Amino acid sequence: MILIAAAVLLIAVTVLFTLSVRTKDMPVPEPVSPVRHLEQRRAAIYENLRDLQFEYRVGKLSDADYQQTKLGLQKELSGVLAEIDRVNSGGPVTAKAAPAVKPGTVCPHCNAKFPKPLKFCGECGKAMA
Ligand SMILES: [Zn+2]
């Protein structure tokens, strides 16, 4: 009984060791674009549509089969395209511009901020422009 337990433990340790080494050896994954899998899907659908058209032209598919499969692919494609649009319109946060600062409201000398544009800084008295 002890021998069996020892054997099981040994196997478990070996498997865990192998798995942990493999995980460490794996290359660090590249940062993936949020739409990358969608673009791959879109490319696959375009390819399927091309194949479908080819098979229809060489007479492998009936008219009804062609239309039905084409409609299914186009429906899937429009869903993928809408998803790409949705992800892209969300956009990365860094792309958004900082809120514009009104000229004359921040002192270039001491960085004091004022709610209204001033000719001279209320903090250090120097010209704001
Ligand atoms: Zn100032």
mmCIF file with all atom_site columns, C-alpha atoms and ligand atoms in Angstrom:
data_model
loop_
_atom_site.group_PDB
_atom_site.id
_atom_site.type_symbol
_atom_site.label_atom_id
_atom_site.label_alt_id
_atom_site.label_comp_id
_atom_site.label_asym_id
_atom_site.label_entity_id
_atom_site.label_seq_id
_atom_site.pdbx_PDB_ins_code
_atom_site.Cartn_x
_atom_site.Cartn_y
_atom_site.Cartn_z
_atom_site.occupancy
_atom_site.B_iso_or_equiv
_atom_site.pdbx_formal_charge
_atom_site.auth_seq_id
_atom_site.auth_comp_id
_atom_site.auth_asym_id
_atom_site.auth_atom_id
_atom_site.pdbx_PDB_model_num
ATOM   1   C  CA . MET A 1 1   ? 0.000   0.000  0.000   1.00 0.00 ? 1   MET A CA 1
ATOM   2   C  CA . ILE A 1 2   ? 2.814   2.374  0.887   1.00 0.00 ? 2   ILE A CA 1
ATOM   3   C  CA . LEU A 1 3   ? 4.611   1.414  -2.304  1.00 0.00 ? 3   LEU A CA 1
ATOM   4   C  CA . ILE A 1 4   ? 1.562   2.256  -4.411  1.00 0.00 ? 4   ILE A CA 1
ATOM   5   C  CA . ALA A 1 5   ? 1.145   5.591  -2.643  1.00 0.00 ? 5   ALA A CA 1
ATOM   6   C  CA . ALA A 1 6   ? 4.824   6.324  -3.191  1.00 0.00 ? 6   ALA A CA 1
ATOM   7   C  CA . ALA A 1 7   ? 4.550   5.431  -6.869  1.00 0.00 ? 7   ALA A CA 1
ATOM   8   C  CA . VAL A 1 8   ? 1.491   7.648  -7.313  1.00 0.00 ? 8   VAL A CA 1
ATOM   9   C  CA . LEU A 1 9   ? 3.263   10.499 -5.534  1.00 0.00 ? 9   LEU A CA 1
ATOM   10  C  CA . LEU A 1 10  ? 6.333   10.032 -7.713  1.00 0.00 ? 10  LEU A CA 1
ATOM   11  C  CA . ILE A 1 11  ? 4.209   10.149 -10.880 1.00 0.00 ? 11  ILE A CA 1
ATOM   12  C  CA . ALA A 1 12  ? 2.357   13.236 -9.648  1.00 0.00 ? 12  ALA A CA 1
ATOM   13  C  CA . VAL A 1 13  ? 5.621   15.022 -8.832  1.00 0.00 ? 13  VAL A CA 1
ATOM   14  C  CA . THR A 1 14  ? 7.090   14.057 -12.222 1.00 0.00 ? 14  THR A CA 1
ATOM   15  C  CA . VAL A 1 15  ? 4.025   15.312 -14.092 1.00 0.00 ? 15  VAL A CA 1
ATOM   16  C  CA . LEU A 1 16  ? 3.927   18.560 -12.120 1.00 0.00 ? 16  LEU A CA 1
ATOM   17  C  CA . PHE A 1 17  ? 7.648   19.087 -12.663 1.00 0.00 ? 17  PHE A CA 1
ATOM   18  C  CA . THR A 1 18  ? 7.303   18.474 -16.405 1.00 0.00 ? 18  THR A CA 1
ATOM   19  C  CA . LEU A 1 19  ? 4.359   20.861 -16.646 1.00 0.00 ? 19  LEU A CA 1
ATOM   20  C  CA . SER A 1 20  ? 6.088   23.599 -14.681 1.00 0.00 ? 20  SER A CA 1
ATOM   21  C  CA . VAL A 1 21  ? 9.241   23.327 -16.803 1.00 0.00 ? 21  VAL A CA 1
ATOM   22  C  CA . ARG A 1 22  ? 7.206   23.459 -20.002 1.00 0.00 ? 22  ARG A CA 1
ATOM   23  C  CA . THR A 1 23  ? 5.365   26.557 -18.818 1.00 0.00 ? 23  THR A CA 1
ATOM   24  C  CA . LYS A 1 24  ? 8.638   28.287 -18.004 1.00 0.00 ? 24  LYS A CA 1
ATOM   25  C  CA . ASP A 1 25  ? 10.208  27.272 -21.306 1.00 0.00 ? 25  ASP A CA 1
ATOM   26  C  CA . MET A 1 26  ? 7.326   28.642 -23.331 1.00 0.00 ? 26  MET A CA 1
ATOM   27  C  CA . PRO A 1 27  ? 8.120   31.929 -25.051 1.00 0.00 ? 27  PRO A CA 1
ATOM   28  C  CA . VAL A 1 28  ? 6.439   34.995 -23.610 1.00 0.00 ? 28  VAL A CA 1
ATOM   29  C  CA . PRO A 1 29  ? 3.282   35.591 -25.645 1.00 0.00 ? 29  PRO A CA 1
ATOM   30  C  CA . GLU A 1 30  ? 3.261   38.745 -27.739 1.00 0.00 ? 30  GLU A CA 1
ATOM   31  C  CA . PRO A 1 31  ? 0.767   41.441 -26.754 1.00 0.00 ? 31  PRO A CA 1
ATOM   32  C  CA . VAL A 1 32  ? -2.285  40.480 -28.760 1.00 0.00 ? 32  VAL A CA 1
ATOM   33  C  CA . SER A 1 33  ? -4.473  43.058 -30.405 1.00 0.00 ? 33  SER A CA 1
ATOM   34  C  CA . PRO A 1 34  ? -8.046  42.885 -29.080 1.00 0.00 ? 34  PRO A CA 1
ATOM   35  C  CA . VAL A 1 35  ? -9.360  42.388 -32.624 1.00 0.00 ? 35  VAL A CA 1
ATOM   36  C  CA . ARG A 1 36  ? -6.688  39.942 -33.750 1.00 0.00 ? 36  ARG A CA 1
ATOM   37  C  CA . HIS A 1 37  ? -8.821  36.846 -33.282 1.00 0.00 ? 37  HIS A CA 1
ATOM   38  C  CA . LEU A 1 38  ? -11.709 38.668 -34.984 1.00 0.00 ? 38  LEU A CA 1
ATOM   39  C  CA . GLU A 1 39  ? -9.532  39.584 -37.953 1.00 0.00 ? 39  GLU A CA 1
ATOM   40  C  CA . GLN A 1 40  ? -8.410  35.971 -38.197 1.00 0.00 ? 40  GLN A CA 1
ATOM   41  C  CA . ARG A 1 41  ? -12.042 34.895 -38.103 1.00 0.00 ? 41  ARG A CA 1
ATOM   42  C  CA . ARG A 1 42  ? -12.916 37.449 -40.789 1.00 0.00 ? 42  ARG A CA 1
ATOM   43  C  CA . ALA A 1 43  ? -10.091 36.186 -43.003 1.00 0.00 ? 43  ALA A CA 1
ATOM   44  C  CA . ALA A 1 44  ? -11.288 32.602 -42.505 1.00 0.00 ? 44  ALA A CA 1
ATOM   45  C  CA . ILE A 1 45  ? -14.841 33.563 -43.512 1.00 0.00 ? 45  ILE A CA 1
ATOM   46  C  CA . TYR A 1 46  ? -13.586 35.363 -46.639 1.00 0.00 ? 46  TYR A CA 1
ATOM   47  C  CA . GLU A 1 47  ? -11.611 32.250 -47.525 1.00 0.00 ? 47  GLU A CA 1
ATOM   48  C  CA . ASN A 1 48  ? -14.660 30.059 -46.974 1.00 0.00 ? 48  ASN A CA 1
ATOM   49  C  CA . LEU A 1 49  ? -16.708 32.354 -49.218 1.00 0.00 ? 49  LEU A CA 1
ATOM   50  C  CA . ARG A 1 50  ? -14.076 32.098 -51.956 1.00 0.00 ? 50  ARG A CA 1
ATOM   51  C  CA . ASP A 1 51  ? -13.971 28.313 -51.658 1.00 0.00 ? 51  ASP A CA 1
ATOM   52  C  CA . LEU A 1 52  ? -17.739 28.196 -51.696 1.00 0.00 ? 52  LEU A CA 1
ATOM   53  C  CA . GLN A 1 53  ? -17.929 30.309 -54.845 1.00 0.00 ? 53  GLN A CA 1
ATOM   54  C  CA . PHE A 1 54  ? -15.323 28.110 -56.515 1.00 0.00 ? 54  PHE A CA 1
ATOM   55  C  CA . GLU A 1 55  ? -17.164 24.912 -55.642 1.00 0.00 ? 55  GLU A CA 1
ATOM   56  C  CA . TYR A 1 56  ? -20.410 26.408 -56.901 1.00 0.00 ? 56  TYR A CA 1
ATOM   57  C  CA . ARG A 1 57  ? -18.789 27.433 -60.184 1.00 0.00 ? 57  ARG A CA 1
ATOM   58  C  CA . VAL A 1 58  ? -17.333 23.989 -60.821 1.00 0.00 ? 58  VAL A CA 1
ATOM   59  C  CA . GLY A 1 59  ? -20.771 22.508 -60.144 1.00 0.00 ? 59  GLY A CA 1
ATOM   60  C  CA . LYS A 1 60  ? -19.992 20.766 -56.830 1.00 0.00 ? 60  LYS A CA 1
ATOM   61  C  CA . LEU A 1 61  ? -22.833 22.572 -55.063 1.00 0.00 ? 61  LEU A CA 1
ATOM   62  C  CA . SER A 1 62  ? -26.495 22.918 -55.849 1.00 0.00 ? 62  SER A CA 1
ATOM   63  C  CA . ASP A 1 63  ? -27.931 26.413 -56.153 1.00 0.00 ? 63  ASP A CA 1
ATOM   64  C  CA . ALA A 1 64  ? -29.876 26.015 -52.896 1.00 0.00 ? 64  ALA A CA 1
ATOM   65  C  CA . ASP A 1 65  ? -26.845 24.695 -50.999 1.00 0.00 ? 65  ASP A CA 1
ATOM   66  C  CA . TYR A 1 66  ? -24.720 27.555 -52.301 1.00 0.00 ? 66  TYR A CA 1
ATOM   67  C  CA . GLN A 1 67  ? -27.240 30.236 -51.362 1.00 0.00 ? 67  GLN A CA 1
ATOM   68  C  CA . GLN A 1 68  ? -27.854 28.759 -47.918 1.00 0.00 ? 68  GLN A CA 1
ATOM   69  C  CA . THR A 1 69  ? -24.159 28.384 -47.065 1.00 0.00 ? 69  THR A CA 1
ATOM   70  C  CA . LYS A 1 70  ? -23.365 31.814 -48.492 1.00 0.00 ? 70  LYS A CA 1
ATOM   71  C  CA . LEU A 1 71  ? -26.088 33.451 -46.397 1.00 0.00 ? 71  LEU A CA 1
ATOM   72  C  CA . GLY A 1 72  ? -24.813 31.696 -43.285 1.00 0.00 ? 72  GLY A CA 1
ATOM   73  C  CA . LEU A 1 73  ? -21.254 32.879 -43.918 1.00 0.00 ? 73  LEU A CA 1
ATOM   74  C  CA . GLN A 1 74  ? -22.360 36.432 -44.715 1.00 0.00 ? 74  GLN A CA 1
ATOM   75  C  CA . LYS A 1 75  ? -24.397 36.558 -41.529 1.00 0.00 ? 75  LYS A CA 1
ATOM   76  C  CA . GLU A 1 76  ? -21.394 35.382 -39.531 1.00 0.00 ? 76  GLU A CA 1
ATOM   77  C  CA . LEU A 1 77  ? -19.171 37.874 -41.350 1.00 0.00 ? 77  LEU A CA 1
ATOM   78  C  CA . SER A 1 78  ? -21.437 40.818 -40.558 1.00 0.00 ? 78  SER A CA 1
ATOM   79  C  CA . GLY A 1 79  ? -21.386 39.785 -36.898 1.00 0.00 ? 79  GLY A CA 1
ATOM   80  C  CA . VAL A 1 80  ? -17.583 39.649 -36.904 1.00 0.00 ? 80  VAL A CA 1
ATOM   81  C  CA . LEU A 1 81  ? -17.327 43.018 -38.687 1.00 0.00 ? 81  LEU A CA 1
ATOM   82  C  CA . ALA A 1 82  ? -19.722 44.622 -36.197 1.00 0.00 ? 82  ALA A CA 1
ATOM   83  C  CA . GLU A 1 83  ? -17.642 43.226 -33.339 1.00 0.00 ? 83  GLU A CA 1
ATOM   84  C  CA . ILE A 1 84  ? -14.424 44.616 -34.879 1.00 0.00 ? 84  ILE A CA 1
ATOM   85  C  CA . ASP A 1 85  ? -16.124 48.019 -35.223 1.00 0.00 ? 85  ASP A CA 1
ATOM   86  C  CA . ARG A 1 86  ? -17.306 47.887 -31.635 1.00 0.00 ? 86  ARG A CA 1
ATOM   87  C  CA . VAL A 1 87  ? -13.829 47.031 -30.313 1.00 0.00 ? 87  VAL A CA 1
ATOM   88  C  CA . ASN A 1 88  ? -12.139 49.653 -32.523 1.00 0.00 ? 88  ASN A CA 1
ATOM   89  C  CA . SER A 1 89  ? -14.567 52.451 -31.623 1.00 0.00 ? 89  SER A CA 1
ATOM   90  C  CA . GLY A 1 90  ? -13.877 51.771 -27.932 1.00 0.00 ? 90  GLY A CA 1
ATOM   91  C  CA . GLY A 1 91  ? -10.248 52.385 -28.779 1.00 0.00 ? 91  GLY A CA 1
ATOM   92  C  CA . PRO A 1 92  ? -7.245  52.413 -26.502 1.00 0.00 ? 92  PRO A CA 1
ATOM   93  C  CA . VAL A 1 93  ? -7.528  54.874 -23.622 1.00 0.00 ? 93  VAL A CA 1
ATOM   94  C  CA . THR A 1 94  ? -4.129  56.402 -24.445 1.00 0.00 ? 94  THR A CA 1
ATOM   95  C  CA . ALA A 1 95  ? -5.421  57.589 -27.838 1.00 0.00 ? 95  ALA A CA 1
ATOM   96  C  CA . LYS A 1 96  ? -7.787  60.071 -26.187 1.00 0.00 ? 96  LYS A CA 1
ATOM   97  C  CA . ALA A 1 97  ? -6.401  63.603 -25.977 1.00 0.00 ? 97  ALA A CA 1
ATOM   98  C  CA . ALA A 1 98  ? -6.019  65.270 -22.622 1.00 0.00 ? 98  ALA A CA 1
ATOM   99  C  CA . PRO A 1 99  ? -8.690  67.913 -21.903 1.00 0.00 ? 99  PRO A CA 1
ATOM   100 C  CA . ALA A 1 100 ? -7.665  71.194 -23.490 1.00 0.00 ? 100 ALA A CA 1
ATOM   101 C  CA . VAL A 1 101 ? -6.346  73.889 -21.158 1.00 0.00 ? 101 VAL A CA 1
ATOM   102 C  CA . LYS A 1 102 ? -7.593  77.411 -21.823 1.00 0.00 ? 102 LYS A CA 1
ATOM   103 C  CA . PRO A 1 103 ? -4.699  79.732 -22.720 1.00 0.00 ? 103 PRO A CA 1
ATOM   104 C  CA . GLY A 1 104 ? -3.875  82.160 -19.914 1.00 0.00 ? 104 GLY A CA 1
ATOM   105 C  CA . THR A 1 105 ? -5.246  79.966 -17.129 1.00 0.00 ? 105 THR A CA 1
ATOM   106 C  CA . VAL A 1 106 ? -1.997  78.224 -16.182 1.00 0.00 ? 106 VAL A CA 1
ATOM   107 C  CA . CYS A 1 107 ? 1.078   80.214 -15.190 1.00 0.00 ? 107 CYS A CA 1
ATOM   108 C  CA . PRO A 1 108 ? 4.117   79.181 -17.278 1.00 0.00 ? 108 PRO A CA 1
ATOM   109 C  CA . HIS A 1 109 ? 6.428   80.255 -14.447 1.00 0.00 ? 109 HIS A CA 1
ATOM   110 C  CA . CYS A 1 110 ? 4.923   78.691 -11.321 1.00 0.00 ? 110 CYS A CA 1
ATOM   111 C  CA . ASN A 1 111 ? 2.224   76.428 -12.851 1.00 0.00 ? 111 ASN A CA 1
ATOM   112 C  CA . ALA A 1 112 ? -0.510  78.038 -10.756 1.00 0.00 ? 112 ALA A CA 1
ATOM   113 C  CA . LYS A 1 113 ? -3.963  77.379 -12.212 1.00 0.00 ? 113 LYS A CA 1
ATOM   114 C  CA . PHE A 1 114 ? -6.765  79.897 -12.428 1.00 0.00 ? 114 PHE A CA 1
ATOM   115 C  CA . PRO A 1 115 ? -10.411 79.453 -13.414 1.00 0.00 ? 115 PRO A CA 1
ATOM   116 C  CA . LYS A 1 116 ? -10.272 82.466 -15.749 1.00 0.00 ? 116 LYS A CA 1
ATOM   117 C  CA . PRO A 1 117 ? -7.565  83.624 -18.197 1.00 0.00 ? 117 PRO A CA 1
ATOM   118 C  CA . LEU A 1 118 ? -5.283  86.267 -16.601 1.00 0.00 ? 118 LEU A CA 1
ATOM   119 C  CA . LYS A 1 119 ? -2.670  88.626 -17.990 1.00 0.00 ? 119 LYS A CA 1
ATOM   120 C  CA . PHE A 1 120 ? -0.519  88.330 -14.891 1.00 0.00 ? 120 PHE A CA 1
ATOM   121 C  CA . CYS A 1 121 ? -0.212  85.415 -12.525 1.00 0.00 ? 121 CYS A CA 1
ATOM   122 C  CA . GLY A 1 122 ? -2.034  85.890 -9.224  1.00 0.00 ? 122 GLY A CA 1
ATOM   123 C  CA . GLU A 1 123 ? 0.582   83.722 -7.482  1.00 0.00 ? 123 GLU A CA 1
ATOM   124 C  CA . CYS A 1 124 ? 3.950   84.971 -8.743  1.00 0.00 ? 124 CYS A CA 1
ATOM   125 C  CA . GLY A 1 125 ? 2.908   88.174 -10.533 1.00 0.00 ? 125 GLY A CA 1
ATOM   126 C  CA . LYS A 1 126 ? 4.746   87.327 -13.761 1.00 0.00 ? 126 LYS A CA 1
ATOM   127 C  CA . ALA A 1 127 ? 3.159   87.642 -17.224 1.00 0.00 ? 127 ALA A CA 1
ATOM   128 C  CA . MET A 1 128 ? 0.987   84.649 -18.064 1.00 0.00 ? 128 MET A CA 1
ATOM   129 C  CA . ALA A 1 129 ? 1.696   84.695 -21.810 1.00 0.00 ? 129 ALA A CA 1
HETATM 130 ZN ZN . ZN  B 2 .   ? 2.885   82.247 -11.614 1.00 0.00 ? 1   ZN  B ZN 1
#
